[in-house]
Amino acid sequence: MPGRYFLTTPIYYVNDVPHIGHAYTTVTADALARWHRLLGDDVFFLTGTDEHGLKIARAAEANGITPQEQADRTSARFQETWDLLDIEPDRFIRTTDPDHTVAVQAFLQKIHDNGHLYKSQYAGWYCVPCEAYYEDDDLLPNPDGGNGLDPVHLRPVEWFEEENWFFKLSEFTQPLLDWYEAQPDAVAPGGKRNEALGIIKHGLKDISITRTSLDWGVPVPWDPGHVFYVWYDALINYATAIGYGTDPERFAAWWPHVHHLLAKDIIRFHTVYWPAMLMAAGEEPPAHLNVHGYLLVGGEKMSKTSLNQIFPADLVADFGVDGFRYHFLRNAPFGPDGDVSYEGIVAGYNADLANNFGNLLSRVATVVAKKCDGVGPAPRPDSPLAAVAADAYREAAAAWDAVQPSVALEATWRLIREANAMLEEAEPWKAEPGPEVDGVLGDAIEVLRLVCILASPALTRAAGEAWRRIGLTGSPADQRLPEAASWGGYPGGLPVEKGDPLFPRFKPPA
Ligand code: MSP
């Protein structure tokens, strides 16, 4: 049954340009959005940039520009990168957008009116790269003897002291535990749910949510001179985009059935602060939080500080947009950490795209040209591949539903391998033209039709091209599942085109 599907990525900081870690979450979200469009769902896919706060103000200062210029420049780089990767959000939100200011002020005013805020003196450790507060026992020892190091960036924290508004997070310990108890599937994978529960059970302290030492933020409506703490601005983007503060009916229609995607670095903000903020504002916590691990390079988290960043455009230059998207969707399972290696990308590209998918198409087109005058025969209703295709669809659908693109694509590629195996066994290229050859080729073309649809969330280009070459009109992305996944959709009698290899074999430069 088609429904509504609201899907978000974190909004990315604009201190630096996007790398493949940002692309990983965003490509995954884009592919999920495409899958749900195939199902006929009313999809709203949101991504964007997080532009306020000290981290951005300092980056701007270092670059000799204003924070607004820093935000404009870098936000544009994110948008260009998403264009390059065929990532098509329904909205690209910027926290400097006017409707976001309205939403943040309305949301936090509500929390204030509900009595969950108080003013007090803040004194404590702060990590600017994390934009996060730390307790003494969170910090790692500093080998140079200075302030302790934050556990994420391994940078010395700074001492902050000022008058701030505080959110009574401590009052939400029990409501959060009750909510997690009632919603056992809210956080996936399960291990990350335990991590969230661990943070809550460890004890929640009230948290400072405003600043006076900084003006690059959303002003606090009831206390001039204060701006909101960047996370209490950023998280609200998920509400802004569906009309919080501007279109209450729209908000009510979409919330709380959201699917947030994020990596484990920001689990505390999404699984503790955000649900508590929502409760304090009288709203339901988010229904689904899908947490993934880190892309590692040489065993380390890819990051600016580790000097091991890889940029999407460099990989697209070698493997194309489809090669890029396929690699991260298929070979970086959503959940655990995973190492990225150039050799791994080459191997996967050559095996799955050049050999399996590319070969199936080129073999079929060549033999159809030779044995069937270039006209694709219809599949056999009783083909042995029909059951394989039904299984592949069932598994792929369940896997996309569970936010496991790698499993969905594995199921899809199993179908490709079975079709190649059938061709190798039947060897239609050696046989005389006739019903036997027609049947085998018709089945193989039907597999290609199905694969074009099932792989279209990953292969935004090749799926459409293969679709066209087997003579179909329109695009695989316009098909509707589950109907379009039924065996026998290829009508036969259509021209099949031979063309250049869909995925030329990649030979790494010597
Ligand atoms: N601005 C905050 C998020 C606010 S959301 C309300 C932020 N920004 S960020 O630019 O640091 O992006 C963090 C996110 O980028 C991660 O949660 C993840 O989605 C993605 N990744 C960044 N580096 C990554 C890896 N090395 N590996 C996997 N994902 C990575 O935090």
mmCIF file of C-alpha atoms in Angstrom, residues 277-443:
data_model
loop_
_atom_site.group_PDB
_atom_site.id
_atom_site.type_symbol
_atom_site.label_atom_id
_atom_site.label_comp_id
_atom_site.label_asym_id
_atom_site.label_seq_id
_atom_site.Cartn_x
_atom_site.Cartn_y
_atom_site.Cartn_z
ATOM 1 C CA MET A 277 13.146 18.390 22.561
ATOM 2 C CA LEU A 278 10.158 17.073 20.680
ATOM 3 C CA MET A 279 8.522 15.831 23.869
ATOM 4 C CA ALA A 280 9.161 19.198 25.503
ATOM 5 C CA ALA A 281 7.500 20.941 22.557
ATOM 6 C CA GLY A 282 4.501 18.594 22.828
ATOM 7 C CA GLU A 283 5.376 16.536 19.743
ATOM 8 C CA GLU A 284 6.046 12.833 19.198
ATOM 9 C CA PRO A 285 9.678 11.661 18.944
ATOM 10 C CA PRO A 286 10.871 10.572 15.471
ATOM 11 C CA ALA A 287 9.559 7.163 14.463
ATOM 12 C CA HIS A 288 12.718 5.746 12.854
ATOM 13 C CA LEU A 289 16.402 6.421 13.366
ATOM 14 C CA ASN A 290 18.740 4.476 11.094
ATOM 15 C CA VAL A 291 22.320 4.664 12.229
ATOM 16 C CA HIS A 292 25.301 3.637 10.127
ATOM 17 C CA GLY A 293 28.995 3.275 10.846
ATOM 18 C CA TYR A 294 32.010 5.104 9.509
ATOM 19 C CA LEU A 295 33.728 4.822 6.189
ATOM 20 C CA LEU A 296 37.295 4.125 7.136
ATOM 21 C CA VAL A 297 40.355 4.843 5.057
ATOM 22 C CA GLY A 298 43.360 2.796 6.075
ATOM 23 C CA GLY A 299 41.429 1.722 9.185
ATOM 24 C CA GLU A 300 40.756 5.298 10.362
ATOM 25 C CA LYS A 301 37.595 7.389 10.194
ATOM 26 C CA MET A 302 37.830 9.571 7.146
ATOM 27 C CA SER A 303 38.019 13.154 8.308
ATOM 28 C CA LYS A 304 39.693 16.455 7.743
ATOM 29 C CA THR A 305 41.895 15.994 10.789
ATOM 30 C CA SER A 306 43.164 12.589 9.631
ATOM 31 C CA LEU A 307 44.069 14.016 6.204
ATOM 32 C CA ASN A 308 42.530 10.983 4.574
ATOM 33 C CA GLN A 309 39.548 12.459 2.814
ATOM 34 C CA ILE A 310 38.394 11.186 -0.560
ATOM 35 C CA PHE A 311 36.242 13.447 -2.719
ATOM 36 C CA PRO A 312 33.324 12.171 -4.796
ATOM 37 C CA ALA A 313 34.379 13.841 -8.059
ATOM 38 C CA ASP A 314 37.684 11.919 -8.092
ATOM 39 C CA LEU A 315 35.901 8.572 -7.960
ATOM 40 C CA VAL A 316 33.209 9.652 -10.424
ATOM 41 C CA ALA A 317 35.981 10.503 -12.897
ATOM 42 C CA ASP A 318 37.103 6.857 -12.824
ATOM 43 C CA PHE A 319 33.898 4.886 -12.242
ATOM 44 C CA GLY A 320 31.099 7.182 -13.383
ATOM 45 C CA VAL A 321 28.084 8.212 -11.353
ATOM 46 C CA ASP A 322 26.627 4.708 -11.474
ATOM 47 C CA GLY A 323 29.923 3.120 -10.443
ATOM 48 C CA PHE A 324 30.162 5.491 -7.489
ATOM 49 C CA ARG A 325 26.604 5.000 -6.298
ATOM 50 C CA TYR A 326 26.709 1.246 -6.817
ATOM 51 C CA HIS A 327 29.902 0.839 -4.861
ATOM 52 C CA PHE A 328 28.720 2.583 -1.736
ATOM 53 C CA LEU A 329 25.260 1.044 -1.820
ATOM 54 C CA ARG A 330 26.425 -2.491 -2.523
ATOM 55 C CA ASN A 331 29.802 -2.752 -0.815
ATOM 56 C CA ALA A 332 29.426 -0.599 2.285
ATOM 57 C CA PRO A 333 26.641 -2.348 4.239
ATOM 58 C CA PHE A 334 24.520 0.097 6.199
ATOM 59 C CA GLY A 335 25.312 -0.322 9.908
ATOM 60 C CA PRO A 336 28.903 -1.416 10.553
ATOM 61 C CA ASP A 337 32.085 0.519 9.834
ATOM 62 C CA GLY A 338 33.656 -0.332 6.482
ATOM 63 C CA ASP A 339 37.024 0.216 4.872
ATOM 64 C CA VAL A 340 37.069 2.011 1.527
ATOM 65 C CA SER A 341 39.807 0.969 -0.850
ATOM 66 C CA TYR A 342 40.412 1.832 -4.464
ATOM 67 C CA GLU A 343 41.167 -1.832 -5.222
ATOM 68 C CA GLY A 344 37.816 -2.777 -3.685
ATOM 69 C CA ILE A 345 35.975 -0.315 -5.902
ATOM 70 C CA VAL A 346 37.754 -1.571 -9.029
ATOM 71 C CA ALA A 347 37.060 -5.211 -8.170
ATOM 72 C CA GLY A 348 33.349 -4.597 -7.490
ATOM 73 C CA TYR A 349 32.924 -2.464 -10.593
ATOM 74 C CA ASN A 350 34.534 -5.040 -12.869
ATOM 75 C CA ALA A 351 32.785 -8.060 -11.352
ATOM 76 C CA ASP A 352 29.254 -6.750 -10.855
ATOM 77 C CA LEU A 353 28.858 -3.986 -13.399
ATOM 78 C CA ALA A 354 31.221 -4.771 -16.291
ATOM 79 C CA ASN A 355 30.999 -8.574 -16.074
ATOM 80 C CA ASN A 356 27.614 -9.477 -14.678
ATOM 81 C CA PHE A 357 25.232 -6.720 -15.715
ATOM 82 C CA GLY A 358 27.149 -5.358 -18.701
ATOM 83 C CA ASN A 359 27.826 -8.824 -20.108
ATOM 84 C CA LEU A 360 24.247 -9.978 -19.763
ATOM 85 C CA LEU A 361 23.072 -7.019 -21.801
ATOM 86 C CA SER A 362 25.754 -7.249 -24.469
ATOM 87 C CA ARG A 363 25.405 -11.016 -24.865
ATOM 88 C CA VAL A 364 21.658 -10.795 -25.211
ATOM 89 C CA ALA A 365 21.863 -7.941 -27.699
ATOM 90 C CA THR A 366 24.498 -9.753 -29.776
ATOM 91 C CA VAL A 367 22.624 -13.049 -29.931
ATOM 92 C CA VAL A 368 19.259 -11.372 -30.575
ATOM 93 C CA ALA A 369 20.879 -9.560 -33.509
ATOM 94 C CA LYS A 370 22.241 -12.826 -34.897
ATOM 95 C CA LYS A 371 19.433 -15.234 -34.219
ATOM 96 C CA CYS A 372 16.294 -13.097 -34.036
ATOM 97 C CA ASP A 373 16.953 -10.315 -36.539
ATOM 98 C CA GLY A 374 17.409 -7.862 -33.697
ATOM 99 C CA VAL A 375 13.872 -8.296 -32.395
ATOM 100 C CA GLY A 376 13.527 -9.349 -28.750
ATOM 101 C CA PRO A 377 11.380 -12.460 -28.205
ATOM 102 C CA ALA A 378 8.808 -12.705 -25.410
ATOM 103 C CA PRO A 379 9.736 -14.555 -22.195
ATOM 104 C CA ARG A 380 8.327 -17.999 -21.408
ATOM 105 C CA PRO A 381 5.514 -17.918 -18.860
ATOM 106 C CA ASP A 382 6.863 -21.128 -17.313
ATOM 107 C CA SER A 383 10.493 -20.026 -17.303
ATOM 108 C CA PRO A 384 12.670 -21.496 -14.568
ATOM 109 C CA LEU A 385 13.796 -17.926 -13.934
ATOM 110 C CA ALA A 386 10.299 -16.759 -12.955
ATOM 111 C CA ALA A 387 10.631 -18.142 -9.427
ATOM 112 C CA VAL A 388 14.173 -16.783 -9.096
ATOM 113 C CA ALA A 389 12.890 -13.351 -10.113
ATOM 114 C CA ALA A 390 10.026 -13.502 -7.612
ATOM 115 C CA ASP A 391 12.452 -14.381 -4.825
ATOM 116 C CA ALA A 392 14.819 -11.599 -5.864
ATOM 117 C CA TYR A 393 12.008 -9.074 -5.761
ATOM 118 C CA ARG A 394 10.752 -10.259 -2.377
ATOM 119 C CA GLU A 395 14.225 -10.112 -0.865
ATOM 120 C CA ALA A 396 15.076 -6.778 -2.419
ATOM 121 C CA ALA A 397 11.821 -5.212 -1.238
ATOM 122 C CA ALA A 398 12.335 -6.476 2.322
ATOM 123 C CA ALA A 399 15.923 -5.235 2.315
ATOM 124 C CA TRP A 400 15.091 -1.737 1.069
ATOM 125 C CA ASP A 401 12.385 -1.628 3.692
ATOM 126 C CA ALA A 402 14.968 -2.486 6.350
ATOM 127 C CA VAL A 403 17.378 0.157 4.970
ATOM 128 C CA GLN A 404 19.812 -2.504 3.746
ATOM 129 C CA PRO A 405 20.634 -1.477 0.167
ATOM 130 C CA SER A 406 23.602 -3.858 0.003
ATOM 131 C CA VAL A 407 21.296 -6.810 0.646
ATOM 132 C CA ALA A 408 18.745 -5.525 -1.879
ATOM 133 C CA LEU A 409 21.397 -5.213 -4.580
ATOM 134 C CA GLU A 410 22.887 -8.588 -3.733
ATOM 135 C CA ALA A 411 19.452 -10.145 -4.313
ATOM 136 C CA THR A 412 19.132 -8.265 -7.608
ATOM 137 C CA TRP A 413 22.567 -9.409 -8.777
ATOM 138 C CA ARG A 414 21.735 -13.006 -7.913
ATOM 139 C CA LEU A 415 19.040 -12.775 -10.563
ATOM 140 C CA ILE A 416 21.593 -11.459 -13.077
ATOM 141 C CA ARG A 417 23.955 -14.317 -12.279
ATOM 142 C CA GLU A 418 21.185 -16.884 -12.717
ATOM 143 C CA ALA A 419 20.308 -15.426 -16.113
ATOM 144 C CA ASN A 420 23.957 -15.554 -17.195
ATOM 145 C CA ALA A 421 24.179 -19.145 -15.950
ATOM 146 C CA MET A 422 21.073 -20.073 -17.937
ATOM 147 C CA LEU A 423 22.603 -18.595 -21.089
ATOM 148 C CA GLU A 424 25.878 -20.427 -20.548
ATOM 149 C CA GLU A 425 24.020 -23.677 -20.126
ATOM 150 C CA ALA A 426 21.725 -23.207 -23.133
ATOM 151 C CA GLU A 427 24.366 -21.612 -25.384
ATOM 152 C CA PRO A 428 21.829 -19.960 -27.704
ATOM 153 C CA TRP A 429 24.702 -18.489 -29.709
ATOM 154 C CA LYS A 430 25.519 -22.006 -30.955
ATOM 155 C CA ALA A 431 21.938 -23.135 -31.559
ATOM 156 C CA GLU A 432 19.736 -22.864 -34.645
ATOM 157 C CA PRO A 433 17.125 -20.089 -34.502
ATOM 158 C CA GLY A 434 13.816 -21.428 -33.245
ATOM 159 C CA PRO A 435 11.477 -21.576 -30.253
ATOM 160 C CA GLU A 436 14.176 -22.857 -27.892
ATOM 161 C CA VAL A 437 16.499 -19.951 -28.656
ATOM 162 C CA ASP A 438 13.611 -17.481 -28.525
ATOM 163 C CA GLY A 439 12.534 -18.753 -25.120
ATOM 164 C CA VAL A 440 15.968 -18.488 -23.580
ATOM 165 C CA LEU A 441 16.586 -15.024 -24.994
ATOM 166 C CA GLY A 442 13.100 -13.827 -24.059
ATOM 167 C CA ASP A 443 13.722 -14.936 -20.477
#
